[in-house]
PDB file of N, CA and C in Angstrom:
ATOM      1  N   MET A   1      32.469  82.584 -23.687  1.00 48.00           N
ATOM      2  CA  MET A   1      32.603  81.521 -22.473  1.00 48.00           C
ATOM      3  C   MET A   1      31.253  81.404 -21.861  1.00 48.00           C
ATOM      4  N   ASP A   2      30.858  80.018 -21.410  1.00 48.00           N
ATOM      5  CA  ASP A   2      29.651  80.028 -20.429  1.00 48.00           C
ATOM      6  C   ASP A   2      30.046  78.604 -19.368  1.00 48.00           C
ATOM      7  N   TYR A   3      29.163  78.516 -18.588  1.00 47.00           N
ATOM      8  CA  TYR A   3      29.182  77.255 -17.645  1.00 47.00           C
ATOM      9  C   TYR A   3      28.582  76.340 -17.850  1.00 47.00           C
ATOM     10  N   THR A   4      29.170  75.159 -17.605  1.00 48.00           N
ATOM     11  CA  THR A   4      28.610  73.431 -17.810  1.00 48.00           C
ATOM     12  C   THR A   4      27.951  73.371 -16.715  1.00 48.00           C
ATOM     13  N   GLU A   5      27.024  72.425 -16.597  1.00 46.00           N
ATOM     14  CA  GLU A   5      26.125  72.066 -15.550  1.00 46.00           C
ATOM     15  C   GLU A   5      26.790  71.863 -14.365  1.00 46.00           C
ATOM     16  N   ALA A   6      28.222  70.999 -14.423  1.00 44.00           N
ATOM     17  CA  ALA A   6      29.217  71.173 -13.319  1.00 44.00           C
ATOM     18  C   ALA A   6      29.774  72.128 -12.623  1.00 44.00           C
ATOM     19  N   GLY A   7      29.649  73.432 -13.413  1.00 44.00           N
ATOM     20  CA  GLY A   7      29.816  74.551 -12.802  1.00 44.00           C
ATOM     21  C   GLY A   7      31.182  74.871 -13.624  1.00 44.00           C
ATOM     22  N   LEU A   8      31.730  74.164 -14.427  1.00 45.00           N
ATOM     23  CA  LEU A   8      33.130  74.770 -14.861  1.00 45.00           C
ATOM     24  C   LEU A   8      32.862  75.598 -15.875  1.00 45.00           C
ATOM     25  N   LEU A   9      33.686  76.606 -16.213  1.00 46.00           N
ATOM     26  CA  LEU A   9      34.038  77.494 -17.089  1.00 46.00           C
ATOM     27  C   LEU A   9      34.253  76.591 -18.482  1.00 46.00           C
ATOM     28  N   HIS A  10      33.383  77.047 -19.643  1.00 49.00           N
ATOM     29  CA  HIS A  10      33.804  76.512 -20.985  1.00 49.00           C
ATOM     30  C   HIS A  10      34.255  77.719 -21.700  1.00 49.00           C
ATOM     31  N   VAL A  11      35.090  77.337 -22.584  1.00 49.00           N
ATOM     32  CA  VAL A  11      35.837  78.124 -23.471  1.00 49.00           C
ATOM     33  C   VAL A  11      35.807  77.768 -24.931  1.00 49.00           C
ATOM     34  N   GLY A  12      34.751  78.535 -25.916  1.00 54.00           N
ATOM     35  CA  GLY A  12      34.895  78.260 -27.035  1.00 54.00           C
ATOM     36  C   GLY A  12      36.024  79.095 -27.366  1.00 54.00           C
ATOM     37  N   VAL A  13      37.079  78.526 -27.527  1.00 53.00           N
ATOM     38  CA  VAL A  13      38.627  79.151 -28.125  1.00 53.00           C
ATOM     39  C   VAL A  13      38.204  79.430 -29.385  1.00 53.00           C
ATOM     40  N   GLY A  14      37.662  78.877 -30.675  1.00 55.00           N
ATOM     41  CA  GLY A  14      37.356  79.289 -31.733  1.00 55.00           C
ATOM     42  C   GLY A  14      36.826  80.551 -31.760  1.00 55.00           C
ATOM     43  N   HIS A  15      35.676  80.709 -31.285  1.00 52.00           N
ATOM     44  CA  HIS A  15      34.966  81.793 -30.772  1.00 52.00           C
ATOM     45  C   HIS A  15      35.673  83.166 -30.565  1.00 52.00           C
ATOM     46  N   LEU A  16      36.339  82.932 -29.237  1.00 52.00           N
ATOM     47  CA  LEU A  16      37.170  83.782 -28.824  1.00 52.00           C
ATOM     48  C   LEU A  16      38.522  84.358 -29.947  1.00 52.00           C
ATOM     49  N   LEU A  17      38.913  83.511 -30.452  1.00 52.00           N
ATOM     50  CA  LEU A  17      39.907  83.937 -31.718  1.00 52.00           C
ATOM     51  C   LEU A  17      39.079  84.958 -32.821  1.00 52.00           C
ATOM     52  N   GLU A  18      37.907  84.710 -32.954  1.00 51.00           N
ATOM     53  CA  GLU A  18      36.896  84.897 -33.988  1.00 51.00           C
ATOM     54  C   GLU A  18      36.209  86.247 -33.371  1.00 51.00           C
ATOM     55  N   ALA A  19      36.281  86.534 -32.299  1.00 45.00           N
ATOM     56  CA  ALA A  19      35.265  87.363 -31.682  1.00 45.00           C
ATOM     57  C   ALA A  19      35.661  88.999 -32.195  1.00 45.00           C
ATOM     58  N   ASP A  20      36.607  89.382 -32.272  1.00 47.00           N
ATOM     59  CA  ASP A  20      37.336  90.874 -32.372  1.00 47.00           C
ATOM     60  C   ASP A  20      38.325  90.504 -33.387  1.00 47.00           C
ATOM     61  N   SER A  21      37.910  91.603 -34.206  1.00 47.00           N
ATOM     62  CA  SER A  21      39.067  91.738 -35.382  1.00 47.00           C
ATOM     63  C   SER A  21      40.492  92.314 -35.177  1.00 47.00           C
ATOM     64  N   ARG A  22      40.211  93.041 -33.794  1.00 50.00           N
ATOM     65  CA  ARG A  22      41.529  94.056 -33.155  1.00 50.00           C
ATOM     66  C   ARG A  22      42.092  92.911 -32.390  1.00 50.00           C
ATOM     67  N   SER A  23      41.664  91.813 -32.192  1.00 51.00           N
ATOM     68  CA  SER A  23      42.218  90.844 -31.176  1.00 51.00           C
ATOM     69  C   SER A  23      43.715  90.515 -31.760  1.00 51.00           C
ATOM     70  N   PRO A  24      44.731  90.683 -30.987  1.00 47.00           N
ATOM     71  CA  PRO A  24      46.006  89.945 -31.310  1.00 47.00           C
ATOM     72  C   PRO A  24      46.148  88.902 -31.993  1.00 47.00           C
ATOM     73  N   LEU A  25      45.361  88.107 -31.591  1.00 49.00           N
ATOM     74  CA  LEU A  25      45.595  86.555 -32.231  1.00 49.00           C
ATOM     75  C   LEU A  25      44.904  86.711 -33.753  1.00 49.00           C
ATOM     76  N   GLN A  26      44.438  87.788 -34.305  1.00 49.00           N
ATOM     77  CA  GLN A  26      43.641  87.770 -35.495  1.00 49.00           C
ATOM     78  C   GLN A  26      44.425  88.240 -36.582  1.00 49.00           C
ATOM     79  N   ARG A  27      44.051  87.912 -37.617  1.00 46.00           N
ATOM     80  CA  ARG A  27      44.618  88.449 -39.207  1.00 46.00           C
ATOM     81  C   ARG A  27      43.571  89.711 -39.492  1.00 46.00           C
ATOM     82  N   SER A  28      43.627  90.825 -40.264  1.00 42.00           N
ATOM     83  CA  SER A  28      43.071  91.553 -40.733  1.00 42.00           C
ATOM     84  C   SER A  28      41.896  91.020 -41.230  1.00 42.00           C
ATOM     85  N   ASP A  29      41.629  89.933 -42.061  1.00 44.00           N
ATOM     86  CA  ASP A  29      40.375  89.515 -42.398  1.00 44.00           C
ATOM     87  C   ASP A  29      39.361  88.971 -41.734  1.00 44.00           C
ATOM     88  N   SER A  30      39.627  89.105 -40.333  1.00 47.00           N
ATOM     89  CA  SER A  30      38.886  88.224 -39.643  1.00 47.00           C
ATOM     90  C   SER A  30      38.262  86.794 -39.414  1.00 47.00           C
ATOM     91  N   ASN A  31      39.291  86.063 -39.922  1.00 44.00           N
ATOM     92  CA  ASN A  31      39.092  84.597 -39.750  1.00 44.00           C
ATOM     93  C   ASN A  31      39.434  83.646 -38.731  1.00 44.00           C
ATOM     94  N   GLY A  32      40.539  84.764 -37.643  1.00 43.00           N
ATOM     95  CA  GLY A  32      40.464  83.957 -36.545  1.00 43.00           C
ATOM     96  C   GLY A  32      42.040  83.088 -36.302  1.00 43.00           C
ATOM     97  N   LEU A  33      42.723  83.294 -37.532  1.00 41.00           N
ATOM     98  CA  LEU A  33      44.155  82.636 -37.803  1.00 41.00           C
ATOM     99  C   LEU A  33      45.158  83.638 -37.513  1.00 41.00           C
ATOM    100  N   PRO A  34      46.048  83.073 -36.687  1.00 48.00           N
ATOM    101  CA  PRO A  34      47.220  84.313 -36.599  1.00 48.00           C
ATOM    102  C   PRO A  34      47.711  84.323 -37.741  1.00 48.00           C
ATOM    103  N   GLY A  35      47.980  85.679 -37.596  1.00 46.00           N
ATOM    104  CA  GLY A  35      48.622  86.356 -39.117  1.00 46.00           C
ATOM    105  C   GLY A  35      49.062  87.649 -38.941  1.00 46.00           C
ATOM    106  N   PRO A  36      49.242  88.573 -39.832  1.00 44.00           N
ATOM    107  CA  PRO A  36      50.234  89.677 -39.744  1.00 44.00           C
ATOM    108  C   PRO A  36      49.826  90.611 -38.673  1.00 44.00           C
ATOM    109  N   MET A  37      48.564  90.567 -38.058  1.00 59.00           N
ATOM    110  CA  MET A  37      47.936  91.387 -37.143  1.00 59.00           C
ATOM    111  C   MET A  37      48.469  90.739 -35.357  1.00 59.00           C
ATOM    112  N   GLY A  38      48.799  89.731 -35.453  1.00 70.00           N
ATOM    113  CA  GLY A  38      49.136  89.037 -34.269  1.00 70.00           C
ATOM    114  C   GLY A  38      50.541  88.267 -34.264  1.00 70.00           C
ATOM    115  N   LEU A  39      50.605  87.046 -33.999  1.00 72.00           N
ATOM    116  CA  LEU A  39      51.964  86.203 -34.147  1.00 72.00           C
ATOM    117  C   LEU A  39      53.050  86.369 -34.945  1.00 72.00           C
ATOM    118  N   MET A  40      52.614  86.771 -36.252  1.00 71.00           N
ATOM    119  CA  MET A  40      53.374  86.738 -37.338  1.00 71.00           C
ATOM    120  C   MET A  40      53.557  88.342 -38.203  1.00 71.00           C
ATOM    121  N   SER A  41      53.068  88.969 -36.912  1.00 73.00           N
ATOM    122  CA  SER A  41      52.899  90.668 -37.340  1.00 73.00           C
ATOM    123  C   SER A  41      54.538  90.997 -37.234  1.00 73.00           C
ATOM    124  N   THR A  42      54.934  92.090 -37.850  1.00 78.00           N
ATOM    125  CA  THR A  42      56.494  92.687 -38.008  1.00 78.00           C
ATOM    126  C   THR A  42      56.647  93.663 -36.762  1.00 78.00           C
ATOM    127  N   SER A  43      55.397  94.056 -36.150  1.00 78.00           N
ATOM    128  CA  SER A  43      55.726  94.755 -34.966  1.00 78.00           C
ATOM    129  C   SER A  43      55.831  93.950 -33.781  1.00 78.00           C
ATOM    130  N   HIS A  44      56.778  94.542 -32.984  1.00 82.00           N
ATOM    131  CA  HIS A  44      57.288  93.833 -31.502  1.00 82.00           C
ATOM    132  C   HIS A  44      55.990  93.625 -30.660  1.00 82.00           C
ATOM    133  N   LEU A  45      55.579  94.573 -30.598  1.00 81.00           N
ATOM    134  CA  LEU A  45      54.448  94.803 -29.540  1.00 81.00           C
ATOM    135  C   LEU A  45      53.281  94.186 -29.971  1.00 81.00           C
ATOM    136  N   GLU A  46      52.876  93.981 -31.169  1.00 76.00           N
ATOM    137  CA  GLU A  46      51.593  93.139 -31.565  1.00 76.00           C
ATOM    138  C   GLU A  46      51.976  91.786 -31.380  1.00 76.00           C
ATOM    139  N   GLN A  47      53.316  91.287 -31.489  1.00 78.00           N
ATOM    140  CA  GLN A  47      53.771  90.072 -31.047  1.00 78.00           C
ATOM    141  C   GLN A  47      53.645  89.494 -29.881  1.00 78.00           C
ATOM    142  N   GLU A  48      53.949  90.366 -29.227  1.00 81.00           N
ATOM    143  CA  GLU A  48      53.885  90.348 -27.471  1.00 81.00           C
ATOM    144  C   GLU A  48      52.758  90.255 -27.191  1.00 81.00           C
ATOM    145  N   ALA A  49      51.706  91.076 -27.733  1.00 79.00           N
ATOM    146  CA  ALA A  49      50.034  91.130 -27.258  1.00 79.00           C
ATOM    147  C   ALA A  49      49.634  89.599 -27.545  1.00 79.00           C
ATOM    148  N   ALA A  50      49.824  89.126 -28.615  1.00 77.00           N
ATOM    149  CA  ALA A  50      49.506  87.909 -29.687  1.00 77.00           C
ATOM    150  C   ALA A  50      50.217  86.582 -28.281  1.00 77.00           C
ATOM    151  N   VAL A  51      51.070  86.675 -27.865  1.00 79.00           N
ATOM    152  CA  VAL A  51      51.631  85.952 -27.286  1.00 79.00           C
ATOM    153  C   VAL A  51      51.349  85.769 -25.711  1.00 79.00           C
ATOM    154  N   LEU A  52      51.109  86.916 -25.176  1.00 81.00           N
ATOM    155  CA  LEU A  52      50.467  86.970 -24.002  1.00 81.00           C
ATOM    156  C   LEU A  52      48.407  86.423 -23.783  1.00 81.00           C
ATOM    157  N   ALA A  53      48.231  87.038 -25.089  1.00 78.00           N
ATOM    158  CA  ALA A  53      46.936  86.722 -25.081  1.00 78.00           C
ATOM    159  C   ALA A  53      46.914  85.012 -25.239  1.00 78.00           C
ATOM    160  N   LEU A  54      47.974  84.329 -26.023  1.00 78.00           N
ATOM    161  CA  LEU A  54      47.729  82.827 -26.270  1.00 78.00           C
ATOM    162  C   LEU A  54      47.971  81.971 -24.818  1.00 78.00           C
ATOM    163  N   SER A  55      49.001  82.714 -24.314  1.00 80.00           N
ATOM    164  CA  SER A  55      49.430  81.952 -23.082  1.00 80.00           C
ATOM    165  C   SER A  55      48.093  82.159 -22.029  1.00 80.00           C
ATOM    166  N   THR A  56      47.572  83.180 -22.050  1.00 80.00           N
ATOM    167  CA  THR A  56      46.305  83.103 -21.201  1.00 80.00           C
ATOM    168  C   THR A  56      45.174  82.288 -21.502  1.00 80.00           C
ATOM    169  N   LEU A  57      44.859  82.053 -22.697  1.00 78.00           N
ATOM    170  CA  LEU A  57      43.923  80.931 -23.398  1.00 78.00           C
ATOM    171  C   LEU A  57      44.600  79.794 -22.966  1.00 78.00           C
ATOM    172  N   MET A  58      45.946  79.514 -23.433  1.00 80.00           N
ATOM    173  CA  MET A  58      46.502  78.095 -22.667  1.00 80.00           C
ATOM    174  C   MET A  58      45.979  77.795 -21.038  1.00 80.00           C
ATOM    175  N   THR A  59      46.202  78.687 -20.518  1.00 83.00           N
ATOM    176  CA  THR A  59      45.875  78.247 -18.953  1.00 83.00           C
ATOM    177  C   THR A  59      44.567  78.364 -18.715  1.00 83.00           C
ATOM    178  N   ILE A  60      43.686  78.683 -19.461  1.00 81.00           N
ATOM    179  CA  ILE A  60      42.440  78.123 -19.239  1.00 81.00           C
ATOM    180  C   ILE A  60      41.791  77.346 -19.794  1.00 81.00           C
ATOM    181  N   ALA A  61      42.036  76.720 -21.104  1.00 80.00           N
ATOM    182  CA  ALA A  61      41.811  75.659 -22.160  1.00 80.00           C
ATOM    183  C   ALA A  61      42.737  75.176 -22.668  1.00 80.00           C
ATOM    184  N   PRO A  62      43.517  74.451 -22.176  1.00 83.00           N
ATOM    185  CA  PRO A  62      44.836  74.272 -23.280  1.00 83.00           C
ATOM    186  C   PRO A  62      44.556  73.247 -24.157  1.00 83.00           C
ATOM    187  N   ALA A  63      43.581  72.567 -23.947  1.00 84.00           N
ATOM    188  CA  ALA A  63      43.431  71.328 -25.240  1.00 84.00           C
ATOM    189  C   ALA A  63      42.709  71.997 -25.967  1.00 84.00           C
ATOM    190  N   GLN A  64      41.409  72.920 -25.865  1.00 81.00           N
ATOM    191  CA  GLN A  64      40.593  73.468 -27.029  1.00 81.00           C
ATOM    192  C   GLN A  64      41.741  74.620 -28.063  1.00 81.00           C
ATOM    193  N   VAL A  65      42.866  75.203 -27.081  1.00 78.00           N
ATOM    194  CA  VAL A  65      43.466  76.269 -27.855  1.00 78.00           C
ATOM    195  C   VAL A  65      44.781  75.193 -28.924  1.00 78.00           C
ATOM    196  N   TYR A  66      44.984  74.219 -27.951  1.00 80.00           N
ATOM    197  CA  TYR A  66      46.356  73.248 -29.353  1.00 80.00           C
ATOM    198  C   TYR A  66      44.787  72.623 -30.252  1.00 80.00           C
ATOM    199  N   ALA A  67      44.088  72.492 -30.041  1.00 82.00           N
ATOM    200  CA  ALA A  67      42.941  71.718 -31.258  1.00 82.00           C
ATOM    201  C   ALA A  67      42.984  72.714 -32.164  1.00 82.00           C
ATOM    202  N   GLU A  68      42.620  74.016 -31.594  1.00 76.00           N
ATOM    203  CA  GLU A  68      42.263  75.501 -32.659  1.00 76.00           C
ATOM    204  C   GLU A  68      43.818  75.849 -33.799  1.00 76.00           C
ATOM    205  N   PHE A  69      45.072  75.702 -33.080  1.00 76.00           N
ATOM    206  CA  PHE A  69      46.280  76.002 -33.362  1.00 76.00           C
ATOM    207  C   PHE A  69      46.528  74.575 -34.345  1.00 76.00           C
ATOM    208  N   GLU A  70      46.524  73.364 -34.166  1.00 82.00           N
ATOM    209  CA  GLU A  70      46.384  72.231 -34.857  1.00 82.00           C
ATOM    210  C   GLU A  70      45.685  72.312 -36.018  1.00 82.00           C
ATOM    211  N   LYS A  71      44.895  72.874 -36.479  1.00 80.00           N
ATOM    212  CA  LYS A  71      43.654  73.256 -37.531  1.00 80.00           C
ATOM    213  C   LYS A  71      44.764  74.302 -38.584  1.00 80.00           C
ATOM    214  N   VAL A  72      45.160  75.315 -37.628  1.00 73.00           N
ATOM    215  CA  VAL A  72      45.854  76.185 -38.222  1.00 73.00           C
ATOM    216  C   VAL A  72      46.842  75.492 -38.908  1.00 73.00           C
ATOM    217  N   ILE A  73      47.766  75.220 -38.194  1.00 77.00           N
ATOM    218  CA  ILE A  73      49.049  74.478 -38.568  1.00 77.00           C
ATOM    219  C   ILE A  73      48.625  73.477 -40.112  1.00 77.00           C
ATOM    220  N   PHE A  74      47.745  72.370 -40.005  1.00 83.00           N
ATOM    221  CA  PHE A  74      47.238  71.946 -40.752  1.00 83.00           C
ATOM    222  C   PHE A  74      47.319  72.430 -42.299  1.00 83.00           C
ATOM    223  N   PHE A  75      46.162  73.402 -42.049  1.00 81.00           N
ATOM    224  CA  PHE A  75      45.820  74.372 -42.810  1.00 81.00           C
ATOM    225  C   PHE A  75      47.360  75.082 -43.888  1.00 81.00           C
ATOM    226  N   ILE A  76      47.900  75.250 -43.035  1.00 78.00           N
ATOM    227  CA  ILE A  76      49.319  76.068 -43.829  1.00 78.00           C
ATOM    228  C   ILE A  76      50.067  75.293 -44.212  1.00 78.00           C
ATOM    229  N   TYR A  77      50.075  73.715 -43.928  1.00 84.00           N
ATOM    230  CA  TYR A  77      51.188  72.673 -44.526  1.00 84.00           C
ATOM    231  C   TYR A  77      50.192  72.274 -45.603  1.00 84.00           C
ATOM    232  N   GLU A  78      49.117  72.251 -45.581  1.00 87.00           N
ATOM    233  CA  GLU A  78      48.042  71.811 -47.087  1.00 87.00           C
ATOM    234  C   GLU A  78      48.374  73.044 -48.065  1.00 87.00           C
ATOM    235  N   LEU A  79      48.330  74.498 -47.615  1.00 85.00           N
ATOM    236  CA  LEU A  79      48.387  75.354 -48.340  1.00 85.00           C
ATOM    237  C   LEU A  79      49.835  75.622 -49.085  1.00 85.00           C
ATOM    238  N   SER A  80      50.703  75.261 -48.190  1.00 87.00           N
ATOM    239  CA  SER A  80      52.266  75.138 -48.471  1.00 87.00           C
ATOM    240  C   SER A  80      52.633  74.186 -49.787  1.00 87.00           C
ATOM    241  N   LYS A  81      51.793  73.020 -49.534  1.00 87.00           N
ATOM    242  CA  LYS A  81      52.210  71.881 -50.497  1.00 87.00           C
ATOM    243  C   LYS A  81      51.600  72.438 -51.592  1.00 87.00           C
ATOM    244  N   GLN A  82      50.382  72.932 -51.750  1.00 88.00           N
ATOM    245  CA  GLN A  82      49.751  73.420 -52.929  1.00 88.00           C
ATOM    246  C   GLN A  82      50.397  74.400 -53.811  1.00 88.00           C
ATOM    247  N   LEU A  83      51.320  75.572 -53.249  1.00 87.00           N
ATOM    248  CA  LEU A  83      51.892  76.584 -53.511  1.00 87.00           C
ATOM    249  C   LEU A  83      52.936  75.953 -54.214  1.00 87.00           C
ATOM    250  N   LEU A  84      53.695  74.999 -53.470  1.00 87.00           N
ATOM    251  CA  LEU A  84      54.962  74.317 -54.144  1.00 87.00           C
ATOM    252  C   LEU A  84      54.928  73.844 -55.425  1.00 87.00           C
ATOM    253  N   LEU A  85      53.677  73.117 -55.441  1.00 84.00           N
ATOM    254  CA  LEU A  85      53.217  72.006 -56.502  1.00 84.00           C
ATOM    255  C   LEU A  85      52.866  73.252 -57.737  1.00 84.00           C
ATOM    256  N   PHE A  86      52.288  74.321 -57.413  1.00 83.00           N
ATOM    257  CA  PHE A  86      51.807  75.179 -58.598  1.00 83.00           C
ATOM    258  C   PHE A  86      53.076  75.994 -58.922  1.00 83.00           C
ATOM    259  N   TYR A  87      54.095  76.228 -58.320  1.00 82.00           N
ATOM    260  CA  TYR A  87      55.201  76.981 -58.550  1.00 82.00           C
ATOM    261  C   TYR A  87      56.116  75.879 -59.251  1.00 82.00           C
ATOM    262  N   ILE A  88      56.203  74.717 -59.082  1.00 82.00           N
ATOM    263  CA  ILE A  88      57.032  73.774 -59.689  1.00 82.00           C
ATOM    264  C   ILE A  88      56.631  73.449 -61.102  1.00 82.00           C
ATOM    265  N   THR A  89      55.248  73.331 -61.261  1.00 72.00           N
ATOM    266  CA  THR A  89      54.940  72.955 -62.821  1.00 72.00           C
ATOM    267  C   THR A  89      54.610  74.301 -63.484  1.00 72.00           C
TER     268      THR A  89
END
């Protein structure tokens, strides 16, 4: 996080999601995507922590958070198409 010339808080959401491998929003491979250690975890407490962290980020920088998750959703969509084609052939 840093401040712009206008004094507004600037949040690098991508960097926040990558900053700490123990973040509830991250996977264990530290690539910053929601995964087993966060939103998709089987642990109710880890899921709750990820949702709370995400909701906090959404209040700070909603457009940036949405853009980061849009990239993730697109990646998952493309990967699922490739996997489907692999299993069909």
